[in-house]
Amino acid sequence: MQRIEAITLPDLYHRPPEEVIAHQNRLLGPQVELCSRAHPYYSKLLVALGIAPSGIRTVDDLEKLPVTTKTDFITDPEAFRLRADDLPQEERTVWDIMCTTGTTTGTPTPVYATTFDYSSHLFNARRYADLIDFRSGDVVAVIFPFTPFPTAAVHRVTAEATACGASSIVVMPGRPSEYLSVHRSLDETIALIESHRATVVVGHASFVRRVWIRAAELGADLSAVRTCTISGEASSPALRADISRRMREMGSPEGRIVNRYGATEMATNMVECVEGSGWHDLTADQVYLEVVDPDTGKRLPDGEVGLLTFTHLTRRGSVFLRYAIGDLTSLTYEPCPHCGRTTGRIMGSPVRTKNILKIKGTLVNLTGLQDALERVPDLDEFQIVVRKDPDDELGMDQLLIRAATKVDEHRVIDAVTDATLKIAHMRPYIEFATSDELFDPLTTMKANRILDKRPQQ
Ligand SMILES: [Zn+2]
């Protein structure tokens, strides 16, 4: 194993792309060698494909491997864990386990991190501290929900605060357990942020927004909060602008929103330097990113939209090669016009492939509709439901928008209908419900905005 100084690339964010690729090539060979002898899934795959480990020396050679899907992983998560007893202790000792949820079953799937992987995360946090806006002396309030399984959201953010010299409060909101009441309510969450004078709040966008709406109703003082960092679910510019406006109305000096993108399996994340800059790849010396054709797995040129995949270059716990996160996006290596960083950026909002649905025979991007609905004034919460005609299970597909508002329903009906006609080219059915019926932040980890309720074929 090379020492950490040899693994990381100094001044990574400002190196010419060819130097970064040369460094990635130096790391990939040893990583594939390690997988060939100590990774149950990839050792078998290489044998099945008749590829010697020495056949994958450069990132271009990765195209010889098929894309690994989430289904491959959740079918046998233990097969993705490196088991090399001859590695130094920090590279083989499990530091923590986080879970990602499966696509269909919802079963939590474990992702292992060794001490070395955890150290890598601390190292990264210091390197991109200015982008996530964590400063020494900050009080970071982590308001991701306390779930029945450990999530990266809580663990990785507290690690970042630690790395940056900030203190952190882990609030653990959620519905109290039947047996052990340790979860905090929405109002208790607000009280903790207020009493600690938290300077940074980190959580899911939909819950962060709910905190500010409720705080205004309570007359709470969250003026010390400089920055809200949102991650874990897609959010639109309209939603982020809404949170920023509410922060400033409560006296936040900047009302800054940091928008992050990542996946538990990848174990690193990407951050926008300013709204709309695209998400910066901040760990190109640990993870190699590709955008590939969803049908053939062939790499696509910069700027073309395809499946985002990643390959670990230095990971020691759960390790993935060419793993598809399940999002469609594009990559660019043009220097960022805002900050000058030269490592890759993913551009535009990544679209979950599961949110592109065939409705009445036509593919509709429901993420686009979600973005449009988030811009409808006074629409407090909503849900997009694709269903069959309730009176005729074999009948036509229908698009139902479930909506919550505190103002005139007719105005909301007009705006929702206009947005749906424009984006999805069909007239929606509209039903009203309360905000909590559509998204109860204490029972649901993330707002479930898009539901396909048609019988599965
Ligand atoms: Zn930038």
Coordinates of C-alpha atoms and ligand atoms in Angstrom, one line a residue:
M1 CA 0.0 0.0 0.0
Q2 CA 1.3 3.4 -0.9
R3 CA 1.4 6.1 1.7
I4 CA -1.3 8.7 1.8
E5 CA 1.1 11.4 0.4
A6 CA 1.4 9.3 -2.7
I7 CA -2.3 8.6 -3.0
T8 CA -3.6 12.2 -2.9
L9 CA -2.7 14.7 -5.5
P10 CA -1.7 18.1 -4.1
D11 CA -3.5 21.1 -5.4
L12 CA -6.0 18.6 -7.0
Y13 CA -8.6 21.2 -7.9
H14 CA -6.3 23.2 -10.2
R15 CA -4.4 20.6 -12.0
P16 CA -4.7 20.1 -15.8
P17 CA -7.1 17.2 -16.5
E18 CA -4.4 15.1 -18.1
E19 CA -2.3 15.2 -14.9
V20 CA -5.3 14.0 -12.9
I21 CA -6.0 11.2 -15.4
A22 CA -2.3 10.1 -15.2
H23 CA -2.7 10.0 -11.4
Q24 CA -5.9 8.0 -11.6
N25 CA -4.2 5.5 -13.9
R26 CA -1.5 5.1 -11.3
L27 CA -4.1 4.2 -8.7
L28 CA -6.4 2.1 -10.7
G29 CA -4.0 -0.8 -11.5
P30 CA -3.3 -1.6 -7.8
Q31 CA -7.0 -1.2 -6.9
V32 CA -8.0 -3.7 -9.6
E33 CA -5.2 -6.1 -8.5
L34 CA -6.6 -5.9 -5.0
C35 CA -10.2 -6.6 -6.2
S36 CA -9.0 -9.6 -8.3
R37 CA -7.7 -11.3 -5.2
A38 CA -9.9 -10.0 -2.4
H39 CA -13.2 -8.7 -3.7
P40 CA -15.7 -11.6 -4.1
Y41 CA -17.9 -9.9 -6.8
Y42 CA -15.2 -8.4 -9.1
S43 CA -12.8 -11.4 -8.7
K44 CA -15.5 -13.6 -10.1
L45 CA -16.5 -11.1 -12.8
L46 CA -12.9 -10.7 -14.1
V47 CA -12.6 -14.5 -14.3
A48 CA -16.0 -14.8 -16.1
L49 CA -14.9 -12.1 -18.6
G50 CA -11.5 -13.7 -19.1
I51 CA -9.7 -10.5 -18.1
A52 CA -6.5 -10.6 -16.2
P53 CA -6.1 -7.9 -13.6
S54 CA -3.2 -6.5 -15.7
G55 CA -5.8 -6.0 -18.5
I56 CA -7.2 -3.0 -16.6
R57 CA -4.3 -0.5 -16.1
T58 CA -5.9 2.7 -17.2
V59 CA -9.2 4.4 -16.8
D60 CA -9.8 3.8 -20.6
D61 CA -9.5 0.0 -19.9
L62 CA -12.6 0.3 -17.6
E63 CA -14.8 0.1 -20.7
K64 CA -13.9 -3.7 -20.7
L65 CA -16.1 -4.0 -17.6
P66 CA -19.9 -4.0 -17.6
V67 CA -21.7 -1.4 -15.5
T68 CA -22.5 -2.6 -12.0
T69 CA -26.1 -1.9 -11.1
K70 CA -27.8 -1.3 -7.8
T71 CA -29.5 -4.6 -8.2
D72 CA -26.2 -6.4 -8.5
F73 CA -25.2 -4.7 -5.2
I74 CA -28.3 -5.2 -3.1
T75 CA -28.6 -8.9 -4.3
D76 CA -25.4 -9.7 -2.4
P77 CA -23.9 -6.7 -0.6
E78 CA -21.3 -8.8 1.3
A79 CA -19.7 -9.7 -2.1
F80 CA -18.7 -6.0 -2.5
R81 CA -16.6 -5.9 0.6
L82 CA -12.8 -6.3 0.3
R83 CA -11.4 -9.0 2.5
A84 CA -7.7 -8.7 2.3
D85 CA -6.1 -9.9 5.6
D86 CA -2.6 -8.8 4.6
L87 CA -3.5 -5.1 4.4
P88 CA -2.3 -2.8 7.2
Q89 CA -4.8 -2.7 10.1
E90 CA -6.4 0.7 9.3
E91 CA -7.2 -0.6 5.8
R92 CA -9.0 -3.7 6.9
T93 CA -10.7 -2.7 10.2
V94 CA -14.3 -1.7 9.8
W95 CA -14.8 1.8 11.2
D96 CA -18.5 2.1 10.4
I97 CA -21.4 0.7 8.4
M98 CA -24.0 2.9 6.6
C99 CA -27.0 1.7 4.8
T100 CA -28.5 2.6 1.4
T101 CA -32.0 1.6 0.7
G102 CA -32.8 -0.9 -2.1
T103 CA -34.7 0.3 -5.2
T104 CA -37.7 -2.0 -4.8
T105 CA -37.7 -3.7 -1.5
G106 CA -36.6 -0.7 0.7
T107 CA -34.4 -3.2 2.6
P108 CA -31.4 -1.4 4.0
T109 CA -28.1 -2.5 2.4
P110 CA -24.9 -2.2 4.3
V111 CA -21.9 -0.2 2.9
Y112 CA -18.7 -0.8 4.9
A113 CA -16.0 1.8 5.6
T114 CA -12.6 1.0 7.1
T115 CA -10.6 3.3 9.2
F116 CA -8.6 4.3 6.1
D117 CA -11.9 5.2 4.3
Y118 CA -13.0 7.3 7.3
S119 CA -9.7 9.1 7.3
S120 CA -10.1 9.8 3.6
H121 CA -13.4 11.4 4.3
L122 CA -11.9 13.6 7.1
F123 CA -9.0 14.5 4.7
N124 CA -11.6 15.4 2.0
A125 CA -13.6 17.6 4.3
R126 CA -10.6 19.7 5.2
R127 CA -9.8 20.0 1.5
Y128 CA -13.2 21.3 0.5
A129 CA -14.2 23.1 3.8
D130 CA -14.6 26.4 2.0
L131 CA -17.1 24.8 -0.5
I132 CA -19.3 23.2 2.2
D133 CA -18.8 26.4 4.3
F134 CA -17.7 24.7 7.5
R135 CA -15.4 26.9 9.6
S136 CA -13.5 26.3 12.7
G137 CA -15.7 27.5 15.6
D138 CA -19.0 26.8 13.7
V139 CA -21.9 25.1 15.4
V140 CA -23.3 22.6 12.9
A141 CA -26.8 21.3 13.5
V142 CA -27.4 18.0 11.8
I143 CA -31.2 17.6 11.4
F144 CA -31.4 14.4 9.2
P145 CA -34.0 12.1 10.7
F146 CA -33.1 9.3 13.1
T147 CA -33.9 6.2 11.1
P148 CA -34.0 2.5 11.9
F149 CA -30.7 2.0 10.1
P150 CA -27.5 4.1 10.1
T151 CA -27.3 6.6 7.2
A152 CA -24.3 8.3 5.6
A153 CA -26.1 11.7 6.0
V154 CA -25.6 11.8 9.8
H155 CA -22.2 10.1 10.1
R156 CA -20.5 11.9 7.3
V157 CA -21.6 15.4 8.2
T158 CA -20.5 15.0 11.9
A159 CA -17.1 13.7 10.6
E160 CA -16.8 16.8 8.4
A161 CA -17.6 19.1 11.3
T162 CA -14.9 17.3 13.3
A163 CA -12.4 17.6 10.5
C164 CA -13.0 21.3 10.1
G165 CA -12.8 22.1 13.9
A166 CA -16.5 22.8 14.2
S167 CA -18.8 21.4 16.9
S168 CA -21.9 19.5 15.9
I169 CA -25.3 18.9 17.4
V170 CA -27.0 15.8 16.2
V171 CA -30.7 16.6 16.6
M172 CA -32.3 13.2 15.6
P173 CA -35.8 14.3 14.7
G174 CA -38.4 11.7 14.0
R175 CA -41.5 9.9 15.4
P176 CA -40.6 8.6 18.9
S177 CA -40.0 4.8 18.9
E178 CA -42.6 2.7 20.7
Y179 CA -40.0 1.5 23.1
L180 CA -37.3 4.2 23.5
S181 CA -38.3 7.8 23.1
V182 CA -35.1 9.5 21.9
H183 CA -36.4 11.2 18.8
R184 CA -37.0 14.9 18.8
S185 CA -40.1 16.7 17.4
L186 CA -40.1 19.5 14.8
D187 CA -40.5 22.1 17.6
E188 CA -37.7 20.5 19.7
T189 CA -35.5 20.6 16.6
I190 CA -36.1 24.3 16.2
A191 CA -35.5 24.9 20.0
L192 CA -32.1 23.2 19.8
I193 CA -30.9 25.1 16.7
E194 CA -32.0 28.3 18.5
S195 CA -30.5 27.6 21.9
H196 CA -27.1 26.5 20.5
R197 CA -27.1 29.5 18.1
A198 CA -26.2 27.1 15.3
T199 CA -24.4 28.7 12.4
V200 CA -24.9 25.9 9.9
V201 CA -27.9 23.6 9.5
V202 CA -27.6 20.4 7.5
G203 CA -30.6 18.3 6.4
H204 CA -32.9 17.2 3.6
A205 CA -34.3 20.2 1.7
S206 CA -37.9 19.4 2.4
F207 CA -37.3 19.1 6.1
V208 CA -35.1 22.2 6.3
R209 CA -37.8 24.2 4.6
R210 CA -40.4 22.9 7.1
V211 CA -38.1 24.0 10.0
W212 CA -38.1 27.6 8.7
I213 CA -41.8 27.7 8.1
R214 CA -42.5 26.4 11.6
A215 CA -39.9 28.6 13.2
A216 CA -41.6 31.7 11.8
E217 CA -44.9 30.5 13.2
L218 CA -43.3 30.0 16.6
G219 CA -41.5 33.3 16.5
A220 CA -38.2 31.5 17.0
D221 CA -34.8 33.2 16.4
L222 CA -32.7 31.3 13.9
S223 CA -30.8 34.5 12.8
A224 CA -27.4 32.9 13.7
V225 CA -27.8 30.4 10.9
R226 CA -25.4 31.5 8.1
T227 CA -25.7 28.5 5.8
C228 CA -28.1 25.6 5.2
T229 CA -26.6 22.6 3.5
I230 CA -29.0 20.4 1.8
S231 CA -28.5 17.0 0.4
G232 CA -30.0 13.5 0.2
E233 CA -32.8 14.4 -2.2
A234 CA -33.1 16.4 -5.4
S235 CA -34.1 20.0 -5.0
S236 CA -35.0 22.7 -7.5
P237 CA -33.6 26.2 -7.7
A238 CA -37.0 27.4 -6.7
L239 CA -37.0 25.4 -3.5
R240 CA -33.5 26.5 -2.6
A241 CA -34.4 30.2 -3.3
D242 CA -37.5 29.7 -1.0
I243 CA -35.3 28.4 1.9
S244 CA -32.8 31.2 1.4
R245 CA -35.5 33.9 1.4
R246 CA -37.0 32.4 4.7
M247 CA -33.5 32.4 6.3
R248 CA -32.9 36.1 5.4
E249 CA -36.4 37.1 6.6
M250 CA -35.4 35.6 9.9
G251 CA -32.2 37.7 10.0
S252 CA -29.6 35.3 8.6
P253 CA -26.7 37.4 7.4
E254 CA -26.2 35.5 4.1
G255 CA -29.0 33.0 3.7
R256 CA -26.5 30.8 2.0
I257 CA -27.6 27.5 0.5
V258 CA -25.0 24.8 -0.2
N259 CA -26.3 22.1 -2.5
R260 CA -24.6 18.7 -2.4
Y261 CA -24.9 15.6 -4.4
G262 CA -23.7 12.1 -3.6
A263 CA -24.4 8.5 -3.0
T264 CA -23.8 6.3 0.0
E265 CA -22.0 3.7 -2.1
M266 CA -19.7 6.4 -3.6
A267 CA -18.8 7.6 -0.1
T268 CA -17.8 11.0 -1.4
N269 CA -19.9 13.9 -2.5
M270 CA -20.0 16.7 -5.0
V271 CA -20.8 20.4 -4.2
E272 CA -21.8 23.4 -6.2
C273 CA -19.5 26.4 -5.7
V274 CA -22.4 28.8 -6.5
E275 CA -25.9 28.2 -7.5
G276 CA -26.0 26.6 -11.0
S277 CA -22.2 26.1 -11.3
G278 CA -22.6 22.3 -11.6
W279 CA -21.4 19.9 -8.9
H280 CA -17.6 19.8 -8.5
D281 CA -15.8 16.5 -8.4
L282 CA -13.8 17.0 -5.3
T283 CA -12.2 13.6 -4.9
A284 CA -10.8 12.8 -8.4
D285 CA -7.8 11.2 -6.7
Q286 CA -10.1 8.7 -4.9
V287 CA -13.0 8.2 -7.3
Y288 CA -13.1 8.1 -11.1
L289 CA -16.4 9.4 -12.7
E290 CA -17.8 8.4 -16.1
V291 CA -21.0 9.1 -18.0
V292 CA -22.0 6.1 -20.0
D293 CA -24.6 5.1 -22.6
P294 CA -27.4 3.4 -20.5
D295 CA -27.9 0.7 -23.1
T296 CA -24.3 -0.2 -24.2
G297 CA -22.2 0.9 -21.2
K298 CA -19.9 2.8 -23.6
R299 CA -18.4 6.0 -22.3
L300 CA -20.0 9.1 -23.7
P301 CA -18.1 12.3 -24.6
D302 CA -18.2 15.3 -22.3
G303 CA -21.5 17.2 -22.4
E304 CA -23.6 14.2 -23.4
V305 CA -26.3 13.0 -21.0
G306 CA -26.1 9.4 -19.8
L307 CA -25.8 7.3 -16.7
L308 CA -23.4 8.6 -14.1
T309 CA -21.0 5.8 -12.9
F310 CA -18.1 5.9 -10.5
T311 CA -15.0 3.7 -9.8
H312 CA -13.2 3.6 -6.5
L313 CA -9.5 4.2 -6.8
T314 CA -8.4 3.9 -3.2
R315 CA -11.4 2.5 -1.2
R316 CA -10.9 -0.4 1.2
G317 CA -14.4 -1.2 2.6
S318 CA -17.2 -1.7 0.1
V319 CA -15.6 -1.2 -3.3
F320 CA -17.3 -0.6 -6.6
L321 CA -16.0 -0.4 -10.2
R322 CA -18.2 1.3 -12.8
Y323 CA -21.2 1.5 -10.5
A324 CA -24.3 3.3 -11.8
I325 CA -25.8 5.5 -9.2
G326 CA -29.1 5.5 -11.2
D327 CA -28.9 9.2 -12.3
L328 CA -28.8 10.7 -15.7
T329 CA -26.5 13.7 -16.1
S330 CA -23.5 15.0 -18.1
L331 CA -19.9 15.8 -17.2
T332 CA -17.7 18.7 -18.2
Y333 CA -14.0 19.3 -17.8
E334 CA -14.1 23.0 -18.7
P335 CA -12.6 25.1 -15.9
C336 CA -15.4 26.4 -13.7
P337 CA -16.2 30.0 -14.7
H338 CA -17.0 30.9 -11.1
C339 CA -14.1 29.4 -9.1
G340 CA -11.6 28.2 -11.7
R341 CA -11.5 24.6 -10.4
T342 CA -10.4 22.2 -13.2
T343 CA -11.7 18.8 -11.9
G344 CA -14.9 17.6 -13.5
R345 CA -18.4 19.0 -12.9
I346 CA -21.7 17.3 -13.4
M347 CA -24.0 19.7 -15.1
G348 CA -27.7 20.3 -14.7
S349 CA -29.9 18.5 -12.2
P350 CA -29.2 14.8 -12.2
V351 CA -32.4 13.0 -13.1
R352 CA -33.2 9.8 -11.3
T353 CA -33.9 7.2 -14.0
K354 CA -36.8 5.9 -12.0
N355 CA -38.5 9.3 -12.3
I356 CA -38.7 9.1 -16.1
L357 CA -41.9 7.2 -16.6
K358 CA -43.9 6.1 -19.6
I359 CA -47.4 7.6 -19.2
K360 CA -50.0 7.0 -21.8
G361 CA -47.2 5.6 -24.0
T362 CA -45.0 8.7 -23.8
L363 CA -41.9 9.2 -21.7
V364 CA -42.4 12.0 -19.2
N365 CA -39.6 13.4 -17.0
L366 CA -41.4 13.8 -13.7
T367 CA -38.4 15.5 -12.1
G368 CA -39.1 18.4 -14.5
L369 CA -42.7 18.5 -13.4
Q370 CA -41.5 18.4 -9.8
D371 CA -39.3 21.4 -10.4
A372 CA -42.2 23.3 -12.0
L373 CA -44.6 22.6 -9.2
E374 CA -42.0 23.8 -6.7
R375 CA -42.3 27.2 -8.3
V376 CA -46.1 27.4 -7.9
P377 CA -46.8 30.1 -5.2
D378 CA -48.6 28.9 -2.1
L379 CA -48.4 25.2 -3.0
D380 CA -47.1 24.1 0.4
E381 CA -46.6 20.4 -0.3
F382 CA -47.5 18.2 -3.2
Q383 CA -47.2 14.7 -4.6
I384 CA -47.2 13.5 -8.2
V385 CA -49.1 10.2 -8.6
V386 CA -49.3 8.1 -11.7
R387 CA -52.2 5.7 -11.5
K388 CA -54.8 3.8 -13.5
D389 CA -58.4 5.1 -13.7
P390 CA -59.7 4.1 -10.2
D391 CA -62.9 2.9 -11.9
D392 CA -61.1 0.9 -14.6
E393 CA -57.9 -0.8 -13.6
L394 CA -57.3 -1.7 -17.2
G395 CA -58.0 1.8 -18.4
M396 CA -55.9 4.9 -19.2
D397 CA -53.0 6.2 -17.2
Q398 CA -53.9 9.2 -15.1
L399 CA -51.7 11.9 -13.6
L400 CA -52.9 13.0 -10.2
I401 CA -51.4 15.9 -8.3
R402 CA -52.2 15.8 -4.6
A403 CA -51.8 19.3 -3.2
A404 CA -51.7 21.2 0.1
T405 CA -52.3 24.9 0.4
K406 CA -53.5 27.4 3.0
V407 CA -54.9 29.9 0.4
D408 CA -57.6 29.8 -2.3
E409 CA -57.7 26.3 -3.8
H410 CA -58.9 27.6 -7.2
R411 CA -55.8 29.7 -7.7
V412 CA -53.6 26.7 -7.0
I413 CA -55.7 24.5 -9.3
D414 CA -55.1 26.9 -12.2
A415 CA -51.3 27.1 -11.6
V416 CA -50.9 23.4 -11.1
T417 CA -52.9 22.6 -14.2
D418 CA -50.9 25.1 -16.3
A419 CA -47.5 23.7 -15.1
T420 CA -48.6 20.1 -15.8
L421 CA -49.9 20.9 -19.2
K422 CA -46.7 22.7 -20.1
I423 CA -44.2 20.0 -18.8
A424 CA -46.1 16.7 -19.1
H425 CA -48.6 17.7 -21.9
M426 CA -51.5 16.2 -20.0
R427 CA -54.3 17.6 -17.9
P428 CA -53.9 16.5 -14.2
Y429 CA -56.5 15.3 -11.7
I430 CA -56.1 17.4 -8.6
E431 CA -56.9 16.4 -5.0
F432 CA -56.3 18.4 -1.8
A433 CA -54.8 17.1 1.4
T434 CA -53.0 18.5 4.4
S435 CA -49.3 19.2 4.4
D436 CA -48.6 16.4 6.8
E437 CA -50.6 13.9 4.8
L438 CA -48.4 14.6 1.8
F439 CA -45.1 14.8 3.7
D440 CA -44.9 14.2 7.4
P441 CA -41.3 15.0 8.3
L442 CA -41.4 12.9 11.4
T443 CA -42.4 9.6 9.8
T444 CA -40.8 9.9 6.4
M445 CA -37.1 10.3 5.9
K446 CA -37.5 12.3 2.6
A447 CA -40.5 13.8 0.9
N448 CA -41.8 11.2 -1.6
R449 CA -42.9 13.5 -4.4
I450 CA -43.3 11.0 -7.2
L451 CA -45.3 7.8 -6.9
D452 CA -46.1 5.3 -9.6
K453 CA -49.2 3.4 -8.3
R454 CA -50.0 1.5 -11.5
P455 CA -50.0 -2.3 -11.2
Q456 CA -46.5 -3.6 -12.0
Q457 CA -46.4 -5.6 -15.2
Ligands
ZN1 ZN -16.8 26.4 -9.3

